[in-house]
């Protein structure tokens, strides 16, 4: 009986220090609340550039970005780079007749 009492009081004690002002409405915004995280990371063939999909501009779709190790800069790739990226080429081979 004492064990049941302790188990029922622990959740109450855990919430005493919670001073968060987050609301369910804020949390349910998803990426608009926490930010759009990079996804689908892939290394270049020479291992000097990390490519990934990202949407920091809150556009309709993710775009291909590149992080260059030597310059330590992240840039949005141009259309030609994204279109010729190996994953894009393989995808296009599958959908083109």
PDB file of C-alpha atoms in Angstrom, residues 31-32 36 54-63 65 76:
ATOM      1  CA  UNK A  31       9.107  22.687 -38.172  1.00  0.00           C
ATOM      2  CA  UNK A  32       7.807  26.253 -37.992  1.00  0.00           C
ATOM      3  CA  UNK A  36      13.737  23.015 -40.489  1.00  0.00           C
ATOM      4  CA  UNK A  54      17.537  21.800 -46.107  1.00  0.00           C
ATOM      5  CA  UNK A  55      14.834  24.432 -45.976  1.00  0.00           C
ATOM      6  CA  UNK A  56      15.953  27.340 -43.777  1.00  0.00           C
ATOM      7  CA  UNK A  57      13.924  29.790 -45.902  1.00  0.00           C
ATOM      8  CA  UNK A  58      10.609  28.027 -45.190  1.00  0.00           C
ATOM      9  CA  UNK A  59      10.061  27.432 -48.905  1.00  0.00           C
ATOM     10  CA  UNK A  60       7.591  24.864 -50.201  1.00  0.00           C
ATOM     11  CA  UNK A  61      10.344  22.227 -50.673  1.00  0.00           C
ATOM     12  CA  UNK A  62      13.833  21.488 -49.402  1.00  0.00           C
ATOM     13  CA  UNK A  63      16.784  22.544 -51.537  1.00  0.00           C
ATOM     14  CA  UNK A  65      22.905  22.646 -49.809  1.00  0.00           C
ATOM     15  CA  UNK A  76      22.717  26.645 -51.492  1.00  0.00           C
TER      16      UNK A  76
END
